[in-house]
Amino acid sequence: MANKNYQYCVAENWGKGFIEHSESTKITFSGHPGNVWQVPANNKFANLWINKVLGVPKTCAEAQAIVDAVITKAKSDWDADNVDGETSEEKDLRLGTRPLDITLEE
């Protein structure tokens, strides 16, 4: 079995207090589309945080599928949002660039 560096969960960010300052000094957080959160594996502080935010644990593959679905929808919406006569540069200014794929690490 490969040594896992990260664990994933799905948790909705409710704003202030979701990540406390004291937690951010002990844990490295990465948020991804679909309310997917990446935290260190085998870390008691990360496990306590997941419990605090009522995070639903996900495997890397499950988390990747959630992220992929959200990005695919965002790409589809971006592609469908066309204004007659608009250049690609103008569309980028109006909507931002087309969403990019994200690959999660094990």
Coordinates of N, CA, C and O in Angstrom, one line a residue:
M1 N 0.8 -1.2 0.0 CA 0.0 0.0 0.0 C 0.9 1.2 0.0 O 1.8 1.4 0.8
A2 N 0.6 2.2 -0.8 CA 1.3 3.4 -1.0 C 1.2 4.3 0.3 O 0.1 4.3 0.9
N3 N 2.2 5.0 0.6 CA 2.1 5.9 1.7 C 1.3 7.2 1.3 O 1.7 7.9 0.3
K4 N 0.2 7.4 1.9 CA -0.7 8.6 1.6 C -0.2 9.8 2.3 O 0.0 9.8 3.5
N5 N -0.1 10.9 1.6 CA 0.3 12.2 2.2 C -0.9 13.0 2.6 O -0.8 13.9 3.4
Y6 N -2.1 12.8 1.9 CA -3.2 13.6 2.1 C -4.5 12.8 2.3 O -4.6 11.6 1.9
Q7 N -5.4 13.4 3.0 CA -6.8 12.8 3.1 C -7.8 13.9 2.6 O -7.4 15.1 2.6
Y8 N -8.9 13.5 2.2 CA -9.9 14.4 1.7 C -11.3 14.2 2.4 O -11.6 13.2 2.9
C9 N -12.0 15.3 2.4 CA -13.3 15.3 3.0 C -14.1 16.4 2.2 O -13.6 17.3 1.6
V10 N -15.4 16.2 2.3 CA -16.4 17.2 1.8 C -17.0 17.9 3.0 O -17.5 17.3 3.9
A11 N -16.9 19.2 3.1 CA -17.4 20.0 4.2 C -17.7 21.4 3.6 O -16.9 22.0 2.9
E12 N -18.9 21.9 4.0 CA -19.3 23.3 3.5 C -18.7 24.3 4.4 O -18.8 24.3 5.6
N13 N -18.0 25.3 3.8 CA -17.4 26.4 4.5 C -18.4 27.4 5.0 O -19.1 28.0 4.1
W14 N -18.6 27.5 6.3 CA -19.6 28.4 6.8 C -19.1 29.8 7.1 O -19.8 30.7 7.6
G15 N -17.8 30.0 6.8 CA -17.2 31.4 7.0 C -16.4 31.4 8.3 O -15.7 30.5 8.6
K16 N -16.5 32.5 9.0 CA -15.7 32.7 10.2 C -15.8 31.5 11.2 O -16.9 31.1 11.5
G17 N -14.6 31.0 11.6 CA -14.6 29.9 12.5 C -14.4 28.5 11.8 O -14.2 27.5 12.4
F18 N -14.6 28.5 10.5 CA -14.5 27.2 9.7 C -13.0 26.7 9.9 O -12.8 25.5 10.2
I19 N -12.1 27.6 9.7 CA -10.7 27.3 9.9 C -10.2 28.3 10.9 O -10.1 29.5 10.6
E20 N -9.9 27.9 12.1 CA -9.4 28.8 13.2 C -7.9 29.1 13.0 O -7.2 28.2 12.4
H21 N -7.5 30.2 13.5 CA -6.1 30.5 13.4 C -5.2 29.4 14.0 O -4.2 29.0 13.4
S22 N -5.6 28.9 15.1 CA -4.8 27.9 15.8 C -4.7 26.6 15.0 O -3.7 25.9 15.0
E23 N -5.8 26.3 14.2 CA -5.8 25.2 13.3 C -4.8 25.4 12.1 O -4.1 24.5 11.7
S24 N -4.9 26.6 11.6 CA -4.0 26.9 10.4 C -2.6 26.9 10.7 O -1.7 26.8 9.8
T25 N -2.2 27.0 12.0 CA -0.8 26.9 12.3 C -0.3 25.4 12.5 O 0.9 25.1 12.4
K26 N -1.3 24.5 12.5 CA -1.0 23.1 12.7 C -1.3 22.2 11.5 O -0.8 21.1 11.4
I27 N -2.1 22.7 10.6 CA -2.6 22.0 9.4 C -2.4 22.8 8.2 O -2.7 24.0 8.2
T28 N -2.1 22.2 7.1 CA -2.1 22.8 5.8 C -3.4 22.4 5.1 O -3.6 21.3 4.9
F29 N -4.2 23.4 4.8 CA -5.5 23.2 4.1 C -5.4 23.6 2.6 O -4.8 24.5 2.3
S30 N -6.1 22.8 1.8 CA -6.3 23.2 0.4 C -7.8 22.9 0.1 O -8.3 21.8 0.3
G31 N -8.5 24.0 -0.3 CA -9.9 23.9 -0.7 C -10.0 23.7 -2.2 O -9.2 24.3 -3.0
H32 N -10.9 22.9 -2.6 CA -11.1 22.6 -4.1 C -12.6 22.7 -4.4 O -13.4 22.7 -3.5
P33 N -12.9 22.8 -5.7 CA -14.3 22.9 -6.1 C -15.1 21.8 -5.5 O -14.6 20.6 -5.4
G34 N -16.4 22.0 -5.3 CA -17.3 21.0 -4.7 C -17.1 20.8 -3.2 O -17.5 19.8 -2.7
N35 N -16.6 21.8 -2.6 CA -16.4 21.8 -1.1 C -15.5 20.6 -0.7 O -15.7 20.0 0.4
V36 N -14.6 20.3 -1.5 CA -13.6 19.2 -1.2 C -12.4 19.9 -0.5 O -11.9 20.9 -1.0
W37 N -12.0 19.3 0.6 CA -10.9 19.8 1.4 C -9.8 18.8 1.5 O -10.1 17.6 1.7
Q38 N -8.5 19.2 1.3 CA -7.4 18.4 1.4 C -6.6 18.8 2.6 O -6.3 19.9 2.8
V39 N -6.3 17.8 3.5 CA -5.6 18.0 4.7 C -4.5 16.9 4.8 O -4.7 15.8 4.2
P40 N -3.5 17.0 5.7 CA -2.5 16.0 5.8 C -3.2 14.7 6.3 O -4.1 14.7 7.2
A41 N -2.6 13.6 5.8 CA -3.1 12.3 6.4 C -2.3 12.0 7.6 O -1.2 12.5 7.9
N42 N -2.9 11.1 8.4 CA -2.2 10.6 9.7 C -1.8 11.8 10.6 O -0.7 11.9 11.1
N43 N -2.7 12.8 10.7 CA -2.4 14.0 11.5 C -3.6 14.2 12.4 O -4.7 14.4 12.0
K44 N -3.4 14.1 13.7 CA -4.5 14.2 14.7 C -5.2 15.5 14.6 O -6.4 15.5 14.8
F45 N -4.5 16.6 14.3 CA -5.1 17.9 14.2 C -6.1 18.0 13.0 O -7.1 18.6 13.1
A46 N -5.6 17.4 11.9 CA -6.5 17.3 10.7 C -7.7 16.5 11.0 O -8.8 16.8 10.6
N47 N -7.6 15.3 11.7 CA -8.7 14.5 12.0 C -9.7 15.2 12.9 O -10.9 15.1 12.8
L48 N -9.2 16.0 13.9 CA -10.0 16.7 14.8 C -10.8 17.8 14.0 O -12.0 18.1 14.3
W49 N -10.1 18.5 13.1 CA -10.8 19.5 12.2 C -11.9 18.9 11.4 O -13.0 19.4 11.3
I50 N -11.6 17.8 10.8 CA -12.6 17.1 9.9 C -13.9 16.8 10.8 O -15.0 17.0 10.4
N51 N -13.6 16.3 12.0 CA -14.8 16.0 12.9 C -15.5 17.3 13.3 O -16.7 17.3 13.3
K52 N -14.8 18.4 13.5 CA -15.4 19.7 13.9 C -16.3 20.2 12.8 O -17.4 20.7 13.1
V53 N -15.8 20.1 11.6 CA -16.6 20.7 10.5 C -17.6 19.7 9.9 O -18.3 20.0 8.9
L54 N -17.8 18.6 10.6 CA -18.7 17.5 10.1 C -18.3 17.1 8.7 O -19.2 16.8 7.8
G55 N -17.0 17.0 8.4 CA -16.6 16.6 7.1 C -16.9 15.1 6.8 O -16.8 14.3 7.7
V56 N -17.2 14.9 5.6 CA -17.5 13.5 5.1 C -16.3 13.0 4.4 O -15.9 13.5 3.4
P57 N -15.6 12.0 5.0 CA -14.3 11.5 4.4 C -14.6 11.0 3.0 O -15.6 10.3 2.8
K58 N -13.6 11.2 2.1 CA -13.7 10.7 0.8 C -12.3 10.1 0.4 O -11.3 10.6 0.9
T59 N -12.3 9.1 -0.4 CA -11.0 8.6 -1.0 C -10.6 9.6 -2.0 O -11.3 10.5 -2.4
C60 N -9.3 9.5 -2.4 CA -8.8 10.4 -3.4 C -9.6 10.3 -4.7 O -9.9 11.3 -5.3
A61 N -10.0 9.1 -5.1 CA -10.7 8.9 -6.3 C -12.1 9.5 -6.2 O -12.6 10.2 -7.1
E62 N -12.8 9.4 -5.0 CA -14.1 10.0 -4.8 C -14.0 11.5 -4.9 O -14.8 12.2 -5.5
A63 N -13.0 12.1 -4.2 CA -12.8 13.5 -4.2 C -12.5 14.0 -5.6 O -13.0 15.1 -6.0
Q64 N -11.7 13.3 -6.3 CA -11.4 13.7 -7.7 C -12.6 13.7 -8.6 O -12.8 14.6 -9.4
A65 N -13.5 12.7 -8.4 CA -14.7 12.7 -9.2 C -15.6 13.9 -8.9 O -16.2 14.5 -9.8
I66 N -15.7 14.3 -7.6 CA -16.5 15.5 -7.2 C -15.9 16.8 -7.9 O -16.6 17.6 -8.5
V67 N -14.6 16.9 -7.8 CA -13.9 18.1 -8.4 C -14.1 18.1 -9.9 O -14.4 19.1 -10.5
D68 N -13.9 17.0 -10.5 CA -14.0 16.9 -12.0 C -15.4 17.3 -12.4 O -15.6 18.0 -13.4
A69 N -16.5 16.8 -11.7 CA -17.9 17.1 -12.0 C -18.1 18.6 -12.0 O -18.7 19.2 -12.9
V70 N -17.6 19.3 -10.9 CA -17.8 20.7 -10.8 C -17.1 21.5 -11.9 O -17.6 22.4 -12.5
I71 N -15.9 21.1 -12.2 CA -15.1 21.7 -13.2 C -15.7 21.5 -14.6 O -15.8 22.4 -15.4
T72 N -16.2 20.3 -14.9 CA -16.8 20.0 -16.2 C -18.0 20.9 -16.4 O -18.2 21.4 -17.4
K73 N -18.8 21.0 -15.3 CA -20.0 21.9 -15.4 C -19.6 23.4 -15.6 O -20.2 24.1 -16.5
A74 N -18.6 23.8 -14.9 CA -18.1 25.2 -15.1 C -17.6 25.4 -16.5 O -17.8 26.5 -17.1
K75 N -16.9 24.4 -17.1 CA -16.4 24.6 -18.4 C -17.5 24.6 -19.4 O -17.5 25.4 -20.4
S76 N -18.5 23.8 -19.2 CA -19.7 23.7 -20.1 C -20.4 25.1 -20.0 O -20.8 25.6 -21.1
D77 N -20.6 25.6 -18.8 CA -21.3 26.9 -18.7 C -20.4 28.0 -19.4 O -21.0 28.9 -20.0
W78 N -19.1 28.0 -19.2 CA -18.2 29.0 -19.8 C -18.3 28.9 -21.3 O -18.4 29.9 -22.0
D79 N -18.3 27.7 -21.9 CA -18.4 27.5 -23.3 C -19.7 27.9 -23.9 O -19.8 28.5 -25.0
A80 N -20.8 27.8 -23.2 CA -22.1 28.1 -23.6 C -22.4 29.6 -23.5 O -23.4 30.1 -24.2
D81 N -21.7 30.3 -22.7 CA -21.9 31.8 -22.5 C -21.3 32.6 -23.6 O -20.1 33.0 -23.5
N82 N -22.0 32.8 -24.7 CA -21.5 33.6 -25.8 C -22.3 34.8 -26.1 O -23.5 34.8 -25.9
V83 N -21.6 35.9 -26.4 CA -22.2 37.1 -26.7 C -21.8 37.4 -28.2 O -20.6 37.3 -28.6
D84 N -22.8 37.7 -29.0 CA -22.5 38.0 -30.5 C -21.5 39.0 -30.6 O -21.5 40.1 -30.0
G85 N -20.5 38.7 -31.5 CA -19.4 39.7 -31.8 C -18.3 39.8 -30.8 O -17.4 40.6 -30.9
E86 N -18.4 39.1 -29.7 CA -17.4 39.2 -28.6 C -16.2 38.4 -29.0 O -16.3 37.2 -29.4
T87 N -15.0 39.0 -28.8 CA -13.8 38.3 -29.0 C -13.5 37.4 -27.8 O -14.0 37.6 -26.8
S88 N -12.5 36.5 -28.0 CA -12.1 35.6 -26.9 C -11.5 36.4 -25.8 O -11.7 36.1 -24.6
E89 N -10.8 37.5 -26.1 CA -10.2 38.3 -25.1 C -11.2 39.1 -24.3 O -11.1 39.2 -23.1
E90 N -12.3 39.5 -25.0 CA -13.4 40.2 -24.3 C -14.1 39.2 -23.3 O -14.5 39.5 -22.2
K91 N -14.3 38.0 -23.8 CA -15.0 36.9 -23.0 C -14.1 36.6 -21.8 O -14.6 36.5 -20.7
D92 N -12.8 36.5 -21.9 CA -11.9 36.3 -20.8 C -12.0 37.4 -19.8 O -12.0 37.2 -18.6
L93 N -12.1 38.7 -20.3 CA -12.3 39.8 -19.4 C -13.6 39.8 -18.6 O -13.7 40.1 -17.4
R94 N -14.6 39.4 -19.3 CA -16.0 39.3 -18.7 C -16.2 38.2 -17.7 O -16.7 38.3 -16.7
L95 N -15.7 37.0 -18.1 CA -15.9 35.8 -17.3 C -14.7 35.2 -16.6 O -14.8 34.4 -15.7
G96 N -13.5 35.7 -17.0 CA -12.3 35.1 -16.5 C -12.0 34.0 -17.5 O -12.7 33.7 -18.4
T97 N -10.8 33.4 -17.3 CA -10.4 32.4 -18.3 C -11.2 31.1 -18.0 O -11.7 30.9 -16.9
R98 N -11.2 30.2 -19.0 CA -11.9 28.9 -18.9 C -11.3 28.1 -17.8 O -10.1 28.1 -17.6
P99 N -12.1 27.5 -17.0 CA -11.6 26.7 -15.8 C -10.6 25.6 -16.3 O -10.8 25.0 -17.3
L100 N -9.6 25.4 -15.4 CA -8.6 24.4 -15.7 C -8.9 23.2 -14.9 O -9.5 23.2 -13.8
D101 N -8.4 22.0 -15.4 CA -8.5 20.8 -14.6 C -7.6 20.8 -13.4 O -6.6 21.5 -13.4
I102 N -8.0 20.1 -12.4 CA -7.2 20.0 -11.1 C -7.0 18.5 -10.9 O -8.0 17.7 -10.9
T103 N -5.8 18.1 -10.6 CA -5.5 16.7 -10.2 C -5.1 16.7 -8.8 O -4.1 17.3 -8.4
L104 N -5.8 15.9 -8.0 CA -5.6 15.8 -6.6 C -4.4 14.8 -6.4 O -4.3 13.8 -7.1
E105 N -3.7 15.0 -5.3 CA -2.6 14.1 -4.9 C -3.0 13.1 -3.9 O -3.8 13.4 -3.0
E106 N -2.4 11.9 -4.0 CA -2.8 10.9 -3.0 C -2.2 11.2 -1.7 O -1.3 11.8 -1.4

